[in-house]
Short mmCIF file of N, CA and C in Angstrom, two decimals:
data_model
loop_
_atom_site.label_atom_id
_atom_site.label_comp_id
_atom_site.label_asym_id
_atom_site.label_seq_id
_atom_site.Cartn_x
_atom_site.Cartn_y
_atom_site.Cartn_z
N MET A 1 -63.08 0.53 -77.59
CA MET A 1 -62.43 0.49 -76.29
C MET A 1 -62.08 -0.96 -75.96
N ARG A 2 -60.84 -1.18 -75.68
CA ARG A 2 -60.37 -2.53 -75.36
C ARG A 2 -60.65 -2.83 -73.90
N GLN A 3 -61.26 -4.00 -73.66
CA GLN A 3 -61.59 -4.39 -72.29
C GLN A 3 -60.38 -5.09 -71.66
N VAL A 4 -60.02 -4.66 -70.48
CA VAL A 4 -58.91 -5.27 -69.75
C VAL A 4 -59.44 -6.49 -69.01
N GLN A 5 -58.85 -7.64 -69.32
CA GLN A 5 -59.27 -8.88 -68.67
C GLN A 5 -58.53 -9.02 -67.34
N LYS A 6 -59.29 -9.33 -66.31
CA LYS A 6 -58.71 -9.50 -64.98
C LYS A 6 -57.86 -10.77 -64.96
N LYS A 7 -56.67 -10.67 -64.38
CA LYS A 7 -55.78 -11.83 -64.28
C LYS A 7 -56.30 -12.80 -63.23
N LEU A 8 -56.17 -14.07 -63.54
CA LEU A 8 -56.52 -15.12 -62.59
C LEU A 8 -55.41 -15.21 -61.55
N ARG A 9 -55.78 -15.20 -60.27
CA ARG A 9 -54.79 -15.32 -59.19
C ARG A 9 -54.48 -16.80 -58.97
N ILE A 10 -53.22 -17.15 -59.09
CA ILE A 10 -52.78 -18.53 -58.92
C ILE A 10 -51.86 -18.59 -57.70
N ALA A 11 -52.30 -19.32 -56.68
CA ALA A 11 -51.45 -19.53 -55.50
C ALA A 11 -50.63 -20.79 -55.73
N VAL A 12 -49.35 -20.68 -55.54
CA VAL A 12 -48.44 -21.83 -55.67
C VAL A 12 -48.00 -22.19 -54.26
N LEU A 13 -48.51 -23.32 -53.75
CA LEU A 13 -48.16 -23.80 -52.41
C LEU A 13 -46.99 -24.76 -52.53
N TYR A 14 -45.99 -24.56 -51.68
CA TYR A 14 -44.83 -25.46 -51.72
C TYR A 14 -44.14 -25.45 -50.36
N GLY A 15 -43.32 -26.46 -50.14
CA GLY A 15 -42.59 -26.57 -48.88
C GLY A 15 -43.23 -27.58 -47.96
N GLY A 16 -43.57 -27.17 -46.74
CA GLY A 16 -44.17 -28.07 -45.77
C GLY A 16 -43.13 -28.86 -45.01
N ARG A 17 -43.59 -29.88 -44.31
CA ARG A 17 -42.65 -30.62 -43.47
C ARG A 17 -42.44 -32.06 -43.94
N SER A 18 -42.86 -32.40 -45.13
CA SER A 18 -42.70 -33.78 -45.59
C SER A 18 -41.24 -34.06 -45.96
N ALA A 19 -40.97 -35.33 -46.19
CA ALA A 19 -39.64 -35.75 -46.61
C ALA A 19 -39.31 -35.19 -47.99
N GLU A 20 -40.33 -34.76 -48.72
CA GLU A 20 -40.14 -34.24 -50.07
C GLU A 20 -40.12 -32.70 -50.07
N ARG A 21 -39.82 -32.10 -48.95
CA ARG A 21 -39.83 -30.63 -48.84
C ARG A 21 -38.96 -29.97 -49.91
N GLU A 22 -37.73 -30.44 -50.06
CA GLU A 22 -36.82 -29.81 -51.03
C GLU A 22 -37.34 -29.97 -52.46
N ILE A 23 -37.92 -31.12 -52.75
CA ILE A 23 -38.52 -31.34 -54.08
C ILE A 23 -39.69 -30.39 -54.25
N SER A 24 -40.51 -30.26 -53.22
CA SER A 24 -41.66 -29.36 -53.27
C SER A 24 -41.21 -27.92 -53.51
N ILE A 25 -40.14 -27.51 -52.86
CA ILE A 25 -39.64 -26.15 -53.05
C ILE A 25 -39.15 -25.96 -54.48
N ARG A 26 -38.38 -26.92 -55.00
CA ARG A 26 -37.90 -26.81 -56.38
C ARG A 26 -39.08 -26.81 -57.36
N THR A 27 -40.08 -27.67 -57.10
CA THR A 27 -41.27 -27.71 -57.95
C THR A 27 -41.97 -26.37 -57.94
N GLY A 28 -42.19 -25.82 -56.75
CA GLY A 28 -42.84 -24.52 -56.63
C GLY A 28 -42.10 -23.44 -57.38
N GLU A 29 -40.79 -23.41 -57.23
CA GLU A 29 -39.98 -22.40 -57.91
C GLU A 29 -40.08 -22.53 -59.42
N GLN A 30 -40.09 -23.77 -59.94
CA GLN A 30 -40.20 -23.99 -61.38
C GLN A 30 -41.57 -23.55 -61.91
N ILE A 31 -42.62 -23.87 -61.17
CA ILE A 31 -43.96 -23.47 -61.59
C ILE A 31 -44.06 -21.95 -61.59
N ILE A 32 -43.60 -21.31 -60.53
CA ILE A 32 -43.64 -19.85 -60.44
C ILE A 32 -42.88 -19.23 -61.62
N LYS A 33 -41.74 -19.79 -61.94
CA LYS A 33 -40.91 -19.27 -63.03
C LYS A 33 -41.61 -19.37 -64.39
N HIS A 34 -42.40 -20.42 -64.60
CA HIS A 34 -42.96 -20.68 -65.92
C HIS A 34 -44.41 -20.23 -66.11
N LEU A 35 -45.07 -19.79 -65.07
CA LEU A 35 -46.44 -19.29 -65.25
C LEU A 35 -46.40 -17.99 -66.05
N ASP A 36 -47.33 -17.85 -66.97
CA ASP A 36 -47.41 -16.68 -67.83
C ASP A 36 -47.92 -15.48 -67.03
N ARG A 37 -47.05 -14.53 -66.74
CA ARG A 37 -47.41 -13.37 -65.91
C ARG A 37 -48.39 -12.44 -66.61
N LYS A 38 -48.53 -12.57 -67.92
CA LYS A 38 -49.53 -11.76 -68.63
C LYS A 38 -50.94 -12.28 -68.36
N LYS A 39 -51.04 -13.59 -68.06
CA LYS A 39 -52.34 -14.22 -67.80
C LYS A 39 -52.66 -14.35 -66.32
N TYR A 40 -51.64 -14.55 -65.50
CA TYR A 40 -51.87 -14.92 -64.11
C TYR A 40 -51.17 -13.98 -63.13
N GLN A 41 -51.84 -13.74 -62.02
CA GLN A 41 -51.20 -13.07 -60.89
C GLN A 41 -50.73 -14.19 -59.97
N VAL A 42 -49.43 -14.35 -59.86
CA VAL A 42 -48.85 -15.47 -59.12
C VAL A 42 -48.67 -15.09 -57.65
N VAL A 43 -49.15 -15.98 -56.78
CA VAL A 43 -49.04 -15.77 -55.33
C VAL A 43 -48.22 -16.91 -54.74
N PRO A 44 -46.88 -16.73 -54.62
CA PRO A 44 -46.05 -17.78 -54.03
C PRO A 44 -46.39 -17.94 -52.54
N SER A 45 -46.54 -19.19 -52.10
CA SER A 45 -46.91 -19.46 -50.71
C SER A 45 -46.09 -20.63 -50.17
N GLU A 46 -44.94 -20.31 -49.58
CA GLU A 46 -44.11 -21.38 -49.01
C GLU A 46 -44.67 -21.79 -47.66
N ILE A 47 -44.89 -23.09 -47.50
CA ILE A 47 -45.40 -23.65 -46.25
C ILE A 47 -44.19 -23.94 -45.35
N PRO A 48 -44.12 -23.32 -44.17
CA PRO A 48 -42.95 -23.51 -43.31
C PRO A 48 -42.93 -24.89 -42.65
N VAL A 49 -41.74 -25.28 -42.23
CA VAL A 49 -41.58 -26.54 -41.49
C VAL A 49 -42.00 -26.30 -40.05
N ARG A 50 -42.87 -27.18 -39.52
CA ARG A 50 -43.31 -27.06 -38.12
C ARG A 50 -43.39 -28.46 -37.51
N GLY A 51 -43.09 -28.56 -36.25
CA GLY A 51 -43.34 -29.79 -35.52
C GLY A 51 -42.37 -30.91 -35.82
N ASN A 52 -42.76 -32.11 -35.41
CA ASN A 52 -41.95 -33.31 -35.51
C ASN A 52 -41.97 -33.84 -36.94
N ASP A 53 -40.82 -34.01 -37.54
CA ASP A 53 -40.73 -34.43 -38.94
C ASP A 53 -40.41 -35.92 -39.04
N TRP A 54 -41.35 -36.76 -38.63
CA TRP A 54 -41.12 -38.21 -38.59
C TRP A 54 -40.97 -38.82 -39.97
N ILE A 55 -41.57 -38.25 -40.97
CA ILE A 55 -41.46 -38.81 -42.32
C ILE A 55 -40.01 -38.74 -42.80
N SER A 56 -39.34 -37.64 -42.52
CA SER A 56 -37.93 -37.51 -42.92
C SER A 56 -37.07 -38.59 -42.28
N ARG A 57 -37.32 -38.87 -41.00
CA ARG A 57 -36.55 -39.93 -40.32
C ARG A 57 -36.83 -41.28 -40.96
N LEU A 58 -38.08 -41.52 -41.30
CA LEU A 58 -38.45 -42.78 -41.95
C LEU A 58 -37.74 -42.91 -43.30
N MET A 59 -37.71 -41.84 -44.08
CA MET A 59 -37.12 -41.88 -45.41
C MET A 59 -35.61 -42.06 -45.39
N ARG A 60 -34.96 -41.73 -44.29
CA ARG A 60 -33.51 -41.94 -44.19
C ARG A 60 -33.16 -43.43 -44.30
N ASN A 61 -34.14 -44.30 -44.02
CA ASN A 61 -33.91 -45.74 -44.13
C ASN A 61 -33.97 -46.23 -45.57
N LYS A 62 -34.27 -45.34 -46.50
CA LYS A 62 -34.30 -45.64 -47.93
C LYS A 62 -35.12 -46.88 -48.25
N PRO A 63 -36.45 -46.79 -48.13
CA PRO A 63 -37.29 -47.94 -48.47
C PRO A 63 -37.19 -48.29 -49.95
N ASP A 64 -37.47 -49.54 -50.28
CA ASP A 64 -37.45 -49.98 -51.68
C ASP A 64 -38.56 -49.28 -52.45
N VAL A 65 -38.27 -48.99 -53.71
CA VAL A 65 -39.24 -48.35 -54.59
C VAL A 65 -39.41 -49.23 -55.81
N ALA A 66 -40.64 -49.54 -56.18
CA ALA A 66 -40.90 -50.36 -57.37
C ALA A 66 -41.04 -49.46 -58.59
N LEU A 67 -40.28 -49.74 -59.63
CA LEU A 67 -40.38 -49.00 -60.87
C LEU A 67 -41.04 -49.88 -61.92
N LEU A 68 -42.10 -49.39 -62.53
CA LEU A 68 -42.86 -50.19 -63.49
C LEU A 68 -41.99 -50.77 -64.60
N ALA A 69 -41.08 -49.99 -65.11
CA ALA A 69 -40.30 -50.42 -66.26
C ALA A 69 -39.43 -51.64 -65.97
N LEU A 70 -39.22 -51.97 -64.72
CA LEU A 70 -38.35 -53.09 -64.37
C LEU A 70 -39.08 -54.41 -64.19
N HIS A 71 -40.40 -54.43 -64.36
CA HIS A 71 -41.16 -55.62 -63.99
C HIS A 71 -41.84 -56.34 -65.15
N GLY A 72 -41.49 -56.04 -66.37
CA GLY A 72 -42.02 -56.74 -67.52
C GLY A 72 -43.37 -56.21 -67.98
N PRO A 73 -43.72 -56.51 -69.24
CA PRO A 73 -44.93 -55.94 -69.84
C PRO A 73 -46.23 -56.40 -69.19
N LYS A 74 -46.31 -57.66 -68.76
CA LYS A 74 -47.56 -58.17 -68.15
C LYS A 74 -47.89 -57.43 -66.86
N LEU A 75 -46.92 -57.35 -65.98
CA LEU A 75 -47.13 -56.68 -64.70
C LEU A 75 -47.32 -55.18 -64.90
N THR A 76 -46.57 -54.61 -65.83
CA THR A 76 -46.73 -53.19 -66.15
C THR A 76 -48.15 -52.92 -66.61
N HIS A 77 -48.67 -53.77 -67.51
CA HIS A 77 -50.05 -53.60 -68.01
C HIS A 77 -51.06 -53.69 -66.86
N LEU A 78 -50.89 -54.66 -65.97
CA LEU A 78 -51.81 -54.82 -64.84
C LEU A 78 -51.81 -53.57 -63.96
N ILE A 79 -50.62 -53.05 -63.68
CA ILE A 79 -50.52 -51.86 -62.84
C ILE A 79 -51.14 -50.65 -63.55
N GLN A 80 -50.87 -50.50 -64.84
CA GLN A 80 -51.45 -49.39 -65.60
C GLN A 80 -52.98 -49.48 -65.62
N LYS A 81 -53.50 -50.66 -65.85
CA LYS A 81 -54.95 -50.88 -65.89
C LYS A 81 -55.57 -50.54 -64.52
N THR A 82 -54.94 -51.00 -63.46
CA THR A 82 -55.44 -50.73 -62.11
C THR A 82 -55.39 -49.23 -61.82
N ALA A 83 -54.30 -48.58 -62.20
CA ALA A 83 -54.17 -47.14 -61.98
C ALA A 83 -55.27 -46.37 -62.71
N LEU A 84 -55.57 -46.76 -63.95
CA LEU A 84 -56.64 -46.10 -64.71
C LEU A 84 -58.00 -46.31 -64.06
N GLN A 85 -58.25 -47.52 -63.56
CA GLN A 85 -59.52 -47.79 -62.88
C GLN A 85 -59.66 -46.93 -61.62
N ILE A 86 -58.60 -46.83 -60.84
CA ILE A 86 -58.62 -46.01 -59.62
C ILE A 86 -58.83 -44.55 -59.99
N HIS A 87 -58.15 -44.10 -61.02
CA HIS A 87 -58.29 -42.72 -61.49
C HIS A 87 -59.75 -42.44 -61.85
N SER A 88 -60.36 -43.36 -62.56
CA SER A 88 -61.76 -43.21 -62.98
C SER A 88 -62.72 -43.29 -61.79
N LEU A 89 -62.53 -44.27 -60.92
CA LEU A 89 -63.42 -44.45 -59.77
C LEU A 89 -63.40 -43.27 -58.81
N THR A 90 -62.26 -42.64 -58.67
CA THR A 90 -62.16 -41.52 -57.73
C THR A 90 -62.57 -40.19 -58.36
N GLY A 91 -62.76 -40.19 -59.67
CA GLY A 91 -63.12 -38.94 -60.35
C GLY A 91 -61.93 -38.01 -60.51
N ALA A 92 -60.73 -38.55 -60.39
CA ALA A 92 -59.53 -37.73 -60.54
C ALA A 92 -59.45 -37.19 -61.96
N ARG A 93 -58.88 -35.99 -62.09
CA ARG A 93 -58.74 -35.36 -63.40
C ARG A 93 -57.32 -34.86 -63.58
N GLY A 94 -56.96 -34.62 -64.81
CA GLY A 94 -55.66 -34.03 -65.09
C GLY A 94 -54.51 -35.00 -64.89
N VAL A 95 -53.38 -34.46 -64.56
CA VAL A 95 -52.16 -35.26 -64.38
C VAL A 95 -52.15 -35.83 -62.97
N THR A 96 -52.04 -37.15 -62.87
CA THR A 96 -51.95 -37.81 -61.57
C THR A 96 -50.82 -38.83 -61.62
N ARG A 97 -50.46 -39.32 -60.45
CA ARG A 97 -49.49 -40.41 -60.36
C ARG A 97 -50.03 -41.41 -59.36
N SER A 98 -50.06 -42.68 -59.76
CA SER A 98 -50.50 -43.75 -58.86
C SER A 98 -49.27 -44.48 -58.34
N ASP A 99 -49.18 -44.60 -57.03
CA ASP A 99 -48.03 -45.28 -56.42
C ASP A 99 -48.43 -46.68 -55.99
N PHE A 100 -47.59 -47.63 -56.35
CA PHE A 100 -47.79 -49.03 -56.00
C PHE A 100 -46.51 -49.54 -55.35
N ILE A 101 -46.66 -50.63 -54.61
CA ILE A 101 -45.51 -51.35 -54.07
C ILE A 101 -45.70 -52.81 -54.47
N LEU A 102 -44.60 -53.51 -54.71
CA LEU A 102 -44.68 -54.93 -55.08
C LEU A 102 -44.22 -55.79 -53.92
N ARG A 103 -45.00 -56.82 -53.66
CA ARG A 103 -44.63 -57.85 -52.68
C ARG A 103 -44.82 -59.19 -53.38
N ASP A 104 -43.73 -59.92 -53.57
CA ASP A 104 -43.79 -61.22 -54.25
C ASP A 104 -44.50 -61.11 -55.60
N SER A 105 -44.13 -60.10 -56.38
CA SER A 105 -44.69 -59.84 -57.71
C SER A 105 -46.17 -59.50 -57.73
N THR A 106 -46.74 -59.17 -56.58
CA THR A 106 -48.14 -58.74 -56.50
C THR A 106 -48.15 -57.24 -56.22
N PRO A 107 -48.78 -56.44 -57.12
CA PRO A 107 -48.82 -55.00 -56.88
C PRO A 107 -49.90 -54.62 -55.87
N TYR A 108 -49.56 -53.73 -54.97
CA TYR A 108 -50.52 -53.18 -54.00
C TYR A 108 -50.56 -51.67 -54.18
N PHE A 109 -51.76 -51.15 -54.34
CA PHE A 109 -51.94 -49.72 -54.52
C PHE A 109 -51.67 -48.99 -53.21
N LEU A 110 -50.89 -47.92 -53.26
CA LEU A 110 -50.58 -47.12 -52.08
C LEU A 110 -51.37 -45.81 -52.04
N GLU A 111 -51.24 -45.02 -53.11
CA GLU A 111 -51.92 -43.73 -53.10
C GLU A 111 -52.05 -43.18 -54.52
N LEU A 112 -53.01 -42.27 -54.65
CA LEU A 112 -53.19 -41.52 -55.89
C LEU A 112 -52.71 -40.11 -55.61
N ASN A 113 -51.66 -39.71 -56.29
CA ASN A 113 -51.09 -38.38 -56.09
C ASN A 113 -51.66 -37.46 -57.16
N THR A 114 -52.52 -36.54 -56.74
CA THR A 114 -53.17 -35.65 -57.70
C THR A 114 -52.35 -34.40 -57.98
N ILE A 115 -51.22 -34.26 -57.30
CA ILE A 115 -50.32 -33.14 -57.57
C ILE A 115 -48.89 -33.69 -57.66
N PRO A 116 -48.59 -34.41 -58.75
CA PRO A 116 -47.24 -34.96 -58.87
C PRO A 116 -46.22 -33.86 -59.13
N GLY A 117 -44.95 -34.20 -59.00
CA GLY A 117 -43.88 -33.23 -59.21
C GLY A 117 -44.03 -32.49 -60.53
N MET A 118 -43.78 -31.20 -60.51
CA MET A 118 -43.95 -30.39 -61.71
C MET A 118 -42.75 -29.51 -62.00
N THR A 119 -41.55 -30.03 -61.77
CA THR A 119 -40.37 -29.30 -62.25
C THR A 119 -40.18 -29.68 -63.71
N GLU A 120 -39.33 -28.95 -64.39
CA GLU A 120 -39.07 -29.27 -65.80
C GLU A 120 -38.52 -30.69 -65.96
N THR A 121 -37.90 -31.23 -64.91
CA THR A 121 -37.31 -32.56 -65.01
C THR A 121 -38.20 -33.65 -64.43
N SER A 122 -39.41 -33.32 -64.01
CA SER A 122 -40.35 -34.33 -63.50
C SER A 122 -40.96 -35.09 -64.66
N LEU A 123 -41.52 -36.26 -64.36
CA LEU A 123 -42.04 -37.13 -65.42
C LEU A 123 -43.16 -36.51 -66.24
N ALA A 124 -44.12 -35.85 -65.61
CA ALA A 124 -45.25 -35.28 -66.35
C ALA A 124 -44.78 -34.22 -67.35
N PRO A 125 -44.00 -33.23 -66.94
CA PRO A 125 -43.52 -32.25 -67.92
C PRO A 125 -42.62 -32.86 -69.00
N GLN A 126 -41.81 -33.84 -68.62
CA GLN A 126 -40.96 -34.50 -69.62
C GLN A 126 -41.80 -35.25 -70.65
N SER A 127 -42.85 -35.92 -70.18
CA SER A 127 -43.74 -36.65 -71.09
C SER A 127 -44.44 -35.68 -72.03
N ALA A 128 -44.92 -34.57 -71.49
CA ALA A 128 -45.59 -33.56 -72.32
C ALA A 128 -44.62 -32.99 -73.35
N GLU A 129 -43.40 -32.73 -72.93
CA GLU A 129 -42.38 -32.18 -73.83
C GLU A 129 -42.13 -33.11 -75.01
N LYS A 130 -42.17 -34.43 -74.76
CA LYS A 130 -41.93 -35.42 -75.82
C LYS A 130 -42.97 -35.32 -76.94
N VAL A 131 -44.17 -34.83 -76.61
CA VAL A 131 -45.22 -34.69 -77.64
C VAL A 131 -45.41 -33.22 -78.03
N GLY A 132 -44.41 -32.38 -77.72
CA GLY A 132 -44.42 -31.00 -78.18
C GLY A 132 -45.14 -30.00 -77.29
N ILE A 133 -45.49 -30.39 -76.07
CA ILE A 133 -46.16 -29.46 -75.15
C ILE A 133 -45.11 -28.93 -74.17
N HIS A 134 -44.75 -27.67 -74.33
CA HIS A 134 -43.74 -27.07 -73.47
C HIS A 134 -44.30 -26.83 -72.07
N PHE A 135 -43.41 -26.70 -71.10
CA PHE A 135 -43.79 -26.64 -69.68
C PHE A 135 -44.82 -25.54 -69.40
N GLY A 136 -44.59 -24.34 -69.90
CA GLY A 136 -45.54 -23.24 -69.69
C GLY A 136 -46.91 -23.56 -70.24
N LYS A 137 -46.96 -24.16 -71.43
CA LYS A 137 -48.24 -24.54 -72.04
C LYS A 137 -48.92 -25.63 -71.22
N LEU A 138 -48.15 -26.58 -70.69
CA LEU A 138 -48.71 -27.62 -69.83
C LEU A 138 -49.37 -26.99 -68.60
N LEU A 139 -48.70 -26.02 -67.99
CA LEU A 139 -49.28 -25.33 -66.83
C LEU A 139 -50.57 -24.60 -67.22
N ASP A 140 -50.56 -23.92 -68.37
CA ASP A 140 -51.78 -23.24 -68.85
C ASP A 140 -52.93 -24.24 -68.99
N THR A 141 -52.64 -25.38 -69.61
CA THR A 141 -53.67 -26.41 -69.85
C THR A 141 -54.21 -26.94 -68.53
N LEU A 142 -53.35 -27.22 -67.57
CA LEU A 142 -53.80 -27.73 -66.27
C LEU A 142 -54.67 -26.72 -65.55
N ILE A 143 -54.32 -25.45 -65.64
CA ILE A 143 -55.13 -24.40 -65.01
C ILE A 143 -56.49 -24.32 -65.68
N GLU A 144 -56.52 -24.37 -67.01
CA GLU A 144 -57.79 -24.33 -67.75
C GLU A 144 -58.67 -25.53 -67.37
N LEU A 145 -58.08 -26.71 -67.28
CA LEU A 145 -58.84 -27.91 -66.91
C LEU A 145 -59.40 -27.80 -65.50
N ALA A 146 -58.62 -27.22 -64.60
CA ALA A 146 -59.07 -27.08 -63.21
C ALA A 146 -60.26 -26.13 -63.10
N GLN A 147 -60.39 -25.22 -64.04
CA GLN A 147 -61.49 -24.26 -64.00
C GLN A 147 -62.80 -24.84 -64.52
N LYS A 148 -62.74 -25.99 -65.16
CA LYS A 148 -63.95 -26.60 -65.74
C LYS A 148 -64.72 -27.38 -64.72
#
């Protein structure tokens, strides 16, 4: 007699009222599309927009963004080393993104994003794809790691 394994319920939260709402929606849709329905019961959960959206107004001013690749190997190494230390100190696991800003060539840590963009065109899935890990497999791996 074959035992039927219960599917893991995966809630995909997306939307909200941040300036990245549209990105969040696209990310959510991509994750929902690529989750293995044989393994997971997918529960899409769009977070509605509510209240005053001050972040969107702020983002319309298009603040400067520092890209590591533009600042040379020494500064890139310092930022990478700092990001790894922060990742370790906070006990973060899995795929993360550390945001920094530069002022007079000095990097300042802003935040550790433990849920970076996960569309097929986001950096984490693209990086995984470069080493042969397809998007669906990346999602499987992240779910397995989260269960440990």
